[in-house]
CSV table of C-alpha atoms in Angstrom, one decimal:
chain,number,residue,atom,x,y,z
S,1,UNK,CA,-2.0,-7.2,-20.1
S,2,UNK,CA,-4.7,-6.3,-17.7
S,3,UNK,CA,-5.4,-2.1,-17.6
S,4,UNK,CA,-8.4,-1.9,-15.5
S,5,UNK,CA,-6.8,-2.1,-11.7
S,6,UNK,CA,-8.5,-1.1,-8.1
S,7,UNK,CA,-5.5,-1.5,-5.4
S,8,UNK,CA,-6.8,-0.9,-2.1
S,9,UNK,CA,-3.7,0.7,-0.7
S,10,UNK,CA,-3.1,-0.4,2.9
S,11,UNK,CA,-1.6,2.0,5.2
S,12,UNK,CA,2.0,0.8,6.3
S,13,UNK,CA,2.3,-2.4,4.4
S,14,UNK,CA,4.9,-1.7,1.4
S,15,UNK,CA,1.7,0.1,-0.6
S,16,UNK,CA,4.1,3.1,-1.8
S,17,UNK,CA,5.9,1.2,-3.5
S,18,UNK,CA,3.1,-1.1,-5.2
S,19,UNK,CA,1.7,2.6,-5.9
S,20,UNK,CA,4.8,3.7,-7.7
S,21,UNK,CA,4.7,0.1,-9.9
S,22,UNK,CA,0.5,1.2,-10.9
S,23,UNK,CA,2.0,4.9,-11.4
S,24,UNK,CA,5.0,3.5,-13.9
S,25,UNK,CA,2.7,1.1,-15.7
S,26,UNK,CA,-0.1,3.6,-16.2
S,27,UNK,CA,2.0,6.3,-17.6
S,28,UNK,CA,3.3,3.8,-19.3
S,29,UNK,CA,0.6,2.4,-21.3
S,30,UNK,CA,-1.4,5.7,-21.1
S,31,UNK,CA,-3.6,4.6,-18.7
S,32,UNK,CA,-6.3,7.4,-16.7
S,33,UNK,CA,-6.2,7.5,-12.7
S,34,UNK,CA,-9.0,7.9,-10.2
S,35,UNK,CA,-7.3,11.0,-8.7
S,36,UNK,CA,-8.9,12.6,-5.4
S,37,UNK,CA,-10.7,16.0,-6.1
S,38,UNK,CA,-8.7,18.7,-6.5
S,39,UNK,CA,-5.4,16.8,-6.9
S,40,UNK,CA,-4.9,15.6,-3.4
S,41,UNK,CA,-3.4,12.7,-1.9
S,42,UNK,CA,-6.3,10.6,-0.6
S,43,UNK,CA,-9.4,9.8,-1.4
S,44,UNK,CA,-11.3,11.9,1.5
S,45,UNK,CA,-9.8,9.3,4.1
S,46,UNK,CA,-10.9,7.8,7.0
S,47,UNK,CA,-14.6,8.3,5.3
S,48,UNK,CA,-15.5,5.2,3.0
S,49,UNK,CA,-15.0,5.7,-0.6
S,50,UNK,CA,-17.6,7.7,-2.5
S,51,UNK,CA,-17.6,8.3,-6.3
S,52,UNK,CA,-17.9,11.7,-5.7
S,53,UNK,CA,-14.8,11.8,-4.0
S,54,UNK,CA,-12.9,11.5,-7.8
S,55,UNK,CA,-11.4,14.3,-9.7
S,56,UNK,CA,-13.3,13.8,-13.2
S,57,UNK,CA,-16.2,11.9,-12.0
S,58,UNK,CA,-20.1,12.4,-13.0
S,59,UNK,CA,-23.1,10.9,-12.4
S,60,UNK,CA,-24.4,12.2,-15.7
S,61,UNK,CA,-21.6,10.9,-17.4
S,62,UNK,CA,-20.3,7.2,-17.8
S,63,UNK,CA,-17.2,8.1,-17.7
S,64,UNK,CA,-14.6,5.0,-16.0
S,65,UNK,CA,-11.1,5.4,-14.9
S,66,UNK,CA,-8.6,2.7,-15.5
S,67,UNK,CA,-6.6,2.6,-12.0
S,68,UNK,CA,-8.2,3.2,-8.6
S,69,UNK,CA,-5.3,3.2,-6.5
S,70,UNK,CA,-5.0,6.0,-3.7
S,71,UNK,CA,-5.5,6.1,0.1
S,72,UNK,CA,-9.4,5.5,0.7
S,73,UNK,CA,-11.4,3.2,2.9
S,74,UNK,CA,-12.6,0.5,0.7
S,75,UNK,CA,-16.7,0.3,-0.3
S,76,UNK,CA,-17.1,-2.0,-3.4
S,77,UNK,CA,-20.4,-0.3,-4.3
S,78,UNK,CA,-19.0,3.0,-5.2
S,79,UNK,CA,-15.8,1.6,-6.4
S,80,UNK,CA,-17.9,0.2,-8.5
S,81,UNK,CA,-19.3,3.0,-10.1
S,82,UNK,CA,-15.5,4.7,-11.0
S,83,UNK,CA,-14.2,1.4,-12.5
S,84,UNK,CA,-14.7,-0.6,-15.6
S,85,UNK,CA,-17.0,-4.1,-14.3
S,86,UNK,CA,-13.3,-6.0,-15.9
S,87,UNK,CA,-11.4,-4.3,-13.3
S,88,UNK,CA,-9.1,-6.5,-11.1
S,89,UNK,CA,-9.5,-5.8,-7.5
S,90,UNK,CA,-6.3,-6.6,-5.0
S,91,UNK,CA,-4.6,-5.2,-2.2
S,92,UNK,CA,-1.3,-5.9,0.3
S,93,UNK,CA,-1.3,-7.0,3.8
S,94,UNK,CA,1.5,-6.8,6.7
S,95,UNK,CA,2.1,-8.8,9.4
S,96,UNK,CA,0.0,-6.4,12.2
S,97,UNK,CA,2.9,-6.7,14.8
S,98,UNK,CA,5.0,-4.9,12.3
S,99,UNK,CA,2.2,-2.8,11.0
S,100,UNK,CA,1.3,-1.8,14.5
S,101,UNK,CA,4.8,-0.6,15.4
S,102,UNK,CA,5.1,1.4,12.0
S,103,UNK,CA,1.7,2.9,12.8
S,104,UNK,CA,3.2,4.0,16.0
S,105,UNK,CA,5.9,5.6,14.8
S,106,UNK,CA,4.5,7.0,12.0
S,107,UNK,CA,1.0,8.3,13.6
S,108,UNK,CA,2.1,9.3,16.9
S,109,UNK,CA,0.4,12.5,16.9
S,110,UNK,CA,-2.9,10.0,16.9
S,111,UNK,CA,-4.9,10.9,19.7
S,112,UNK,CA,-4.3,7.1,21.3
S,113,UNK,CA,-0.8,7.5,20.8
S,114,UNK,CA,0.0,11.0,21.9
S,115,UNK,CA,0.5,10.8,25.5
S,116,UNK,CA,2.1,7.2,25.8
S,117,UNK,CA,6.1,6.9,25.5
S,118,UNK,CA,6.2,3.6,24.1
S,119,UNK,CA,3.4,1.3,22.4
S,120,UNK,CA,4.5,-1.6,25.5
S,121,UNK,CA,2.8,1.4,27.7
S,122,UNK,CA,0.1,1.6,25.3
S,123,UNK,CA,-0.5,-1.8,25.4
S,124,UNK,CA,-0.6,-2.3,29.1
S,125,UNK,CA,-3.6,-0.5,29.2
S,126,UNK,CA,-4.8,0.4,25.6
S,127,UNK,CA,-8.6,1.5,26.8
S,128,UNK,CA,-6.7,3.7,28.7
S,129,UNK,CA,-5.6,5.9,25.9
S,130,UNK,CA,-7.8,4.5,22.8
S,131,UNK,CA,-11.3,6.0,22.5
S,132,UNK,CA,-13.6,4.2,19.6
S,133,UNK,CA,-15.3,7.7,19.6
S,134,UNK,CA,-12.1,9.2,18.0
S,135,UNK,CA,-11.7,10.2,14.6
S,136,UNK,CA,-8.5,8.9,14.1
S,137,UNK,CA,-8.8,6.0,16.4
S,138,UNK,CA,-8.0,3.3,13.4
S,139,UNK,CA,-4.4,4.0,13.3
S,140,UNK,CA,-4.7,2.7,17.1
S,141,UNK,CA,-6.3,-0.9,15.9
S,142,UNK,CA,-7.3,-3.3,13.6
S,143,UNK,CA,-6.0,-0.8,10.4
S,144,UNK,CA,-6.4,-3.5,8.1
S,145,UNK,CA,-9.6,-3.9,8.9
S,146,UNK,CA,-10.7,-0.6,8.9
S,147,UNK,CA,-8.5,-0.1,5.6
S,148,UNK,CA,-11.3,-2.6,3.9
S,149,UNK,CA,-14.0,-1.2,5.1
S,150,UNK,CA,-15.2,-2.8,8.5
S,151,UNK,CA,-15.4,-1.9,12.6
S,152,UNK,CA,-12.0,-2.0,14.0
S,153,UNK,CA,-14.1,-2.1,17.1
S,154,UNK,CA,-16.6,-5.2,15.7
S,155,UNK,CA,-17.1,-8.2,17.4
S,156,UNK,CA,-14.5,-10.5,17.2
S,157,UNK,CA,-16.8,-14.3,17.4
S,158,UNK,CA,-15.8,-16.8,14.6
S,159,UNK,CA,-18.8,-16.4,12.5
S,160,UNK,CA,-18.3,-12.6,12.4
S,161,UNK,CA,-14.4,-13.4,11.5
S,162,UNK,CA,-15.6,-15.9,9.1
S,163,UNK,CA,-18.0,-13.2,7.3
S,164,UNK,CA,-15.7,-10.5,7.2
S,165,UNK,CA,-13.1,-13.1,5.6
S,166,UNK,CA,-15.8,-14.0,2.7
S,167,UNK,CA,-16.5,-10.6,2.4
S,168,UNK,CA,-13.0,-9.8,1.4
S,169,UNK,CA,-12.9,-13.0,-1.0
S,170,UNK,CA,-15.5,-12.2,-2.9
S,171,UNK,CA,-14.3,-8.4,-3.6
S,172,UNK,CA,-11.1,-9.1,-4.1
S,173,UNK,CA,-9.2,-11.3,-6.8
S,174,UNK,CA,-5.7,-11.9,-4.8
S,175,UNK,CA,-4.2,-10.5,-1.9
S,176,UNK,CA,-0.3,-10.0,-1.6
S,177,UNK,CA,1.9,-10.3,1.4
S,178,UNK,CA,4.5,-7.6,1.9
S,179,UNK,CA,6.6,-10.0,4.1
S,180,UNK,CA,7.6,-11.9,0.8
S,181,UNK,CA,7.6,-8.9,-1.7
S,182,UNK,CA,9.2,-10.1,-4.4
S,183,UNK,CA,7.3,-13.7,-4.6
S,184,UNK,CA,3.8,-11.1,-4.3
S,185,UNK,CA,5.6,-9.1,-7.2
S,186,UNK,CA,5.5,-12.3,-9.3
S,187,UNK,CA,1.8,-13.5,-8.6
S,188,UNK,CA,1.3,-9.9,-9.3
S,189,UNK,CA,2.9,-9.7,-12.5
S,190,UNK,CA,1.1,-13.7,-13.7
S,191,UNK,CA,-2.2,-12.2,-12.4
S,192,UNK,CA,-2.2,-8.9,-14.6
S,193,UNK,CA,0.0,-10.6,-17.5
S,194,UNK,CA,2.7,-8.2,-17.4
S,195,UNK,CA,6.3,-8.3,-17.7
S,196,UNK,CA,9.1,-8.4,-15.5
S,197,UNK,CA,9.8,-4.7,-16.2
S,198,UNK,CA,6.7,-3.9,-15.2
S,199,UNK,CA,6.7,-5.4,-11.5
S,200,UNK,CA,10.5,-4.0,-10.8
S,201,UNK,CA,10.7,-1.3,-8.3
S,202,UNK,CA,13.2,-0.2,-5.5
S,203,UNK,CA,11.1,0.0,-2.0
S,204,UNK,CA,9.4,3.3,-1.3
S,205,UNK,CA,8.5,5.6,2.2
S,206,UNK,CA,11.1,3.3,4.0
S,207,UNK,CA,12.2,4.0,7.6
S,208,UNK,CA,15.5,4.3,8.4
S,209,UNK,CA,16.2,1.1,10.9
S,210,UNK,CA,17.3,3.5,14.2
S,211,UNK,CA,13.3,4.4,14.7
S,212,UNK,CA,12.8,0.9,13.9
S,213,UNK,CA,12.5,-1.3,17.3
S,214,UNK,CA,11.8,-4.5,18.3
S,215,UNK,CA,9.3,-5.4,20.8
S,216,UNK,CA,9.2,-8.2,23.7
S,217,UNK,CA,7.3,-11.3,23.3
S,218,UNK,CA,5.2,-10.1,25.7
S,219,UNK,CA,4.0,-7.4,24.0
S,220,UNK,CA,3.5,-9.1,21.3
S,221,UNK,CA,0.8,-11.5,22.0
S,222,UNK,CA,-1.2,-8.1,23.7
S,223,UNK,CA,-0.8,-6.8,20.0
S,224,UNK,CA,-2.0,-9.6,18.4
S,225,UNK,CA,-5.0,-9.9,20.6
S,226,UNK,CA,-5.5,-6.2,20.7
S,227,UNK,CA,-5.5,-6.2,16.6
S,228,UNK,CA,-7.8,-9.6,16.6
S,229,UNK,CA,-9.1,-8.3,13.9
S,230,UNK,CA,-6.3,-7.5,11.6
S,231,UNK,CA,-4.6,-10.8,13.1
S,232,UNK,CA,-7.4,-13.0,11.2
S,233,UNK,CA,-7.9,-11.5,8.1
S,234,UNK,CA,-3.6,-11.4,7.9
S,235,UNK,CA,-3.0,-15.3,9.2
S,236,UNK,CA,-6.0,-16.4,6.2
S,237,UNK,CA,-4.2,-14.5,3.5
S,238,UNK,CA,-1.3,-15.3,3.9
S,239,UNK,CA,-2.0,-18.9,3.7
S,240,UNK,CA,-4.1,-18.6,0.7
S,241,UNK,CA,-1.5,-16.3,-0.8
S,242,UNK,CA,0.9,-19.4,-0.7
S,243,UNK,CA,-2.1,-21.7,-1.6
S,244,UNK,CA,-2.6,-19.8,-5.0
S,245,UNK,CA,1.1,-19.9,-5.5
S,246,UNK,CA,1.3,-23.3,-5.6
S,247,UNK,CA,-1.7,-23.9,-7.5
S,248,UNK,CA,-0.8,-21.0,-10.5
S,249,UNK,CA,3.3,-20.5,-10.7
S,250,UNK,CA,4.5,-23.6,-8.6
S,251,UNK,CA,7.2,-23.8,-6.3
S,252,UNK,CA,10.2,-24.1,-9.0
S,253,UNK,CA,8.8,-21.7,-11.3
S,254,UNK,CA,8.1,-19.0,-9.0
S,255,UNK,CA,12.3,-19.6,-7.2
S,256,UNK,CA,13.2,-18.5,-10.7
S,257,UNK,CA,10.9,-16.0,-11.1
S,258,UNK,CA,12.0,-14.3,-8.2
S,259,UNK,CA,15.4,-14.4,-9.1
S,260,UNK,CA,14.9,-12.8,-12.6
S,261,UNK,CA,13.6,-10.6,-10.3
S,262,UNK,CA,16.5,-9.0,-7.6
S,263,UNK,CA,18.8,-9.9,-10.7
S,264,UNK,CA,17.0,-7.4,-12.6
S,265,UNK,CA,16.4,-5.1,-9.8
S,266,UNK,CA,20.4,-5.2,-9.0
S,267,UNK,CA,21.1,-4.1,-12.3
S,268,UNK,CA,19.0,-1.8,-12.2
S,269,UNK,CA,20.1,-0.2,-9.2
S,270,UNK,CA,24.0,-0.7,-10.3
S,271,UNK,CA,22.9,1.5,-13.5
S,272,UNK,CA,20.7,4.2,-11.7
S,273,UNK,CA,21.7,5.0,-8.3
S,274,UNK,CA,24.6,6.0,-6.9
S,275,UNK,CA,25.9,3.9,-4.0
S,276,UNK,CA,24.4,1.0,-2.9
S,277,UNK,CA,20.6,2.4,-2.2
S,278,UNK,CA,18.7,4.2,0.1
S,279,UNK,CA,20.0,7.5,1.9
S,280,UNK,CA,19.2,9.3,4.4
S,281,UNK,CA,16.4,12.2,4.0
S,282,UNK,CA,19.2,15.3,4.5
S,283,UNK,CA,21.7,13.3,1.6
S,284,UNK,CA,19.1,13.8,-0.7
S,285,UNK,CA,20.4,16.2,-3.6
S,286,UNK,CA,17.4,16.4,-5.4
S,287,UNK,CA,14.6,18.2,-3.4
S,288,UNK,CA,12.1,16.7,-6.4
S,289,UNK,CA,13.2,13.2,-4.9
S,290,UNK,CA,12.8,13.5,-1.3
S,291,UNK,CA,10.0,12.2,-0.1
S,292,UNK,CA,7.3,13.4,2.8
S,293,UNK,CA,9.1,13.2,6.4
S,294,UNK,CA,6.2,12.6,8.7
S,295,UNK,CA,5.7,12.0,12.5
S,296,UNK,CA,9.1,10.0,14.3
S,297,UNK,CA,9.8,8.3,11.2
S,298,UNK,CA,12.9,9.5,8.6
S,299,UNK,CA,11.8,8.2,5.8
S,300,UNK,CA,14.5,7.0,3.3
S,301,UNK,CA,14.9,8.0,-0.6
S,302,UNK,CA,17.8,7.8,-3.8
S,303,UNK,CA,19.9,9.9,-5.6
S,304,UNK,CA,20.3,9.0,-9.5
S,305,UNK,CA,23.2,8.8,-10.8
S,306,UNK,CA,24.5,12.0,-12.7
S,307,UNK,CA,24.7,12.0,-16.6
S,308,UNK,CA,21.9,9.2,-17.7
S,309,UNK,CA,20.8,9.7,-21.1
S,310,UNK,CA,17.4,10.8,-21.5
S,311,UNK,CA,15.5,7.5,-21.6
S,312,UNK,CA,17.4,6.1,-19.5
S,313,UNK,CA,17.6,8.9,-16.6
S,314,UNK,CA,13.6,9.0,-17.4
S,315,UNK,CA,13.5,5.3,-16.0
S,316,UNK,CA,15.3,5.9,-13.3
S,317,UNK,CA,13.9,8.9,-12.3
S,318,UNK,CA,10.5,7.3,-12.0
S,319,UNK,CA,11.6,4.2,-9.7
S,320,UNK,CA,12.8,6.4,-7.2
S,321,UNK,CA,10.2,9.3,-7.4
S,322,UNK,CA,8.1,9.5,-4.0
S,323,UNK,CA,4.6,8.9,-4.3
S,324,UNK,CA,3.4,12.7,-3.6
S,325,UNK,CA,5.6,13.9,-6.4
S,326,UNK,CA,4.8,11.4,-8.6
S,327,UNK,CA,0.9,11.5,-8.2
S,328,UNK,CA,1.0,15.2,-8.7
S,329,UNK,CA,2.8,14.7,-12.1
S,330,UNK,CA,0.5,12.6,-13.4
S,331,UNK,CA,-2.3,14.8,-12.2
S,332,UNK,CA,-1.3,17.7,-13.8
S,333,UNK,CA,-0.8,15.3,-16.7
S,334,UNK,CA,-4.6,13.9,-16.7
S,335,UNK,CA,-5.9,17.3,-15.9
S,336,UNK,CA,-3.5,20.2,-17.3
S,337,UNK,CA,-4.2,23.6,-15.8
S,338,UNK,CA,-5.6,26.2,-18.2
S,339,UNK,CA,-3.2,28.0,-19.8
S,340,UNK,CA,-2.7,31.4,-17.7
């Protein structure tokens, strides 16, 4: 199996939960994280990536980390120097219709967001509302983009699409698809040589479907053309995504790979959780469970079952274990305070 992992982790595109399957697999396997300074939760975000940004790291020292894998705008040179040269490089991308929507929701405090109603008003007049002088004008447009490292802003002619695209292919070993999760989850697992234990997960940082809404046609195609950008690098990926599962798993295989899959994530879920899944932020017994509420969004989590035996309930526990709490374990785990 493959230890030495960089995951750029793409804001609103089903990277919690990919985050939660790298957390699992790397406590599993004993495996040391790239962890922001100080224990935080990103990697100095919206700034690109610098070494120095990493709890542990040293110049002096050649000290590598096995998993890069929190928020941080991607720059392959000083990735490079935090990471083992083996390391596998990959990341997940969303449709940008439903990425932009989430963003909305989840960012409207933004400053291009804050004094629109709806994102169709946005959209009707975006340069209205969107400076490119912001600091937070990325979660506006073109996040993918910006999420790898480039101008949301740039110039959107073929042969700058067509560099950008390259630029990506050769950084990168695969790209998933959050749109088709679990097929992603078993390209995943056949490009790291893990197990189907490994690649199980419930979904993570999940919106309850009443903030969830559905925009017009209309509105769509503005979206598409305002996110050009995102829109290019998303329609190439997702072809080559299905290109390399042809060519690796094949069409059969990977039907009953999936399968093995939500079989064993059913079983799963019948064992740990009670009811049938997600709940509600406020039905959450366990505080240590609930995850971050931010912006319009109620984000979703689980209650375990009561009564698992200790391995067992330890399984469980880390499925469903939101990415704040979980990082913070594994920090304090990698780097334990001095005893008082």
């Amino acid at each position: 199996p493959k230890t030495d992992i960089v995951f750029l982790k793409v804001h609103k595109s089903a990277s919690s939960t990919v985050m939660n399957i790298l957390f699992r697999f790397g406590e599993t396997h004993n495996l040391t994280f790239a962890f922001p300074q100080g224990g935080g939760f990103q990697l100095y975000y919206p700034h690109h990536f610098l070494a120095r940004f990493v709890q542990g790291f040293s110049p002096w020292s050649p000290r590598r980390f096995n998993i890069l894998c929190h928020h941080m705008r991607f720059l392959q040179p000083e990735v490079q120097k935090v990471v083992p040269s083996s390391a596998v490089y990959f990341s997940i991308l969303r449709n940008p219709v439903q990425l932009m929507e989430s963003s909305f929701v989840y960012y409207k405090g933004a400053s291009a967001f804050s004094r629109v109603r709806s994102l169709e008003e946005f959209l009707s007049q975006p340069y209205r509302y969107y400076s490119p002088a912001s600091g937070d004008r990325h979660y506006a447009r073109n996040l993918i983009t910006f999420d790898f490292g480039f101008n949301p802003d740039g110039d959107v002619s073929p042969e700058r699409v067509q560099l950008m695209l390259k630029a990506i292919e050769a950084s990168f070993d695969f790209l998933l698809i959050s749109e088709y999760f679990d097929e992603s989850m078993v390209l995943l697992k056949e490009m790291l040589c893990w197990d189907l234990d490994s690649v199980v997960s419930f979904p993570l940082n999940t919106r309850d479907s009443s903030t969830r809404s559905t925009l017009p046609a209309s509105a769509v195609e503005k979206l598409k053309a305002w996110n050009r950008l995102d829109w290019e690098i998303y329609t190439h990926f997702n072809r080559t995504f299905w290109e390399r599962l042809d060519r690796d798993i094949g069409r059969e295989r990977l039907r009953r790979e999936v399968k093995a899959l939500r079989e064993r994530q059913a079983e799963l879920a019948r064992t740990c959780l009670q009811g049938t899944g997600s709940v509600a932020p406020k039905d959450i017994k366990d505080s240590s469970l609930r995850p971050l509420q931010h912006g319009g969004a109620r984000i979703l989590g689980y209650n375990l079952k009561q009564g698992l035996d200790g391995e067992l309930e330890r399984t469980c526990r880390r499925l469903v274990t939101p990415e704040l709490q979980y990082s913070s374990f594994l920090y304090k785990k990698q780097f334990p305070p001095p005893p008082a």
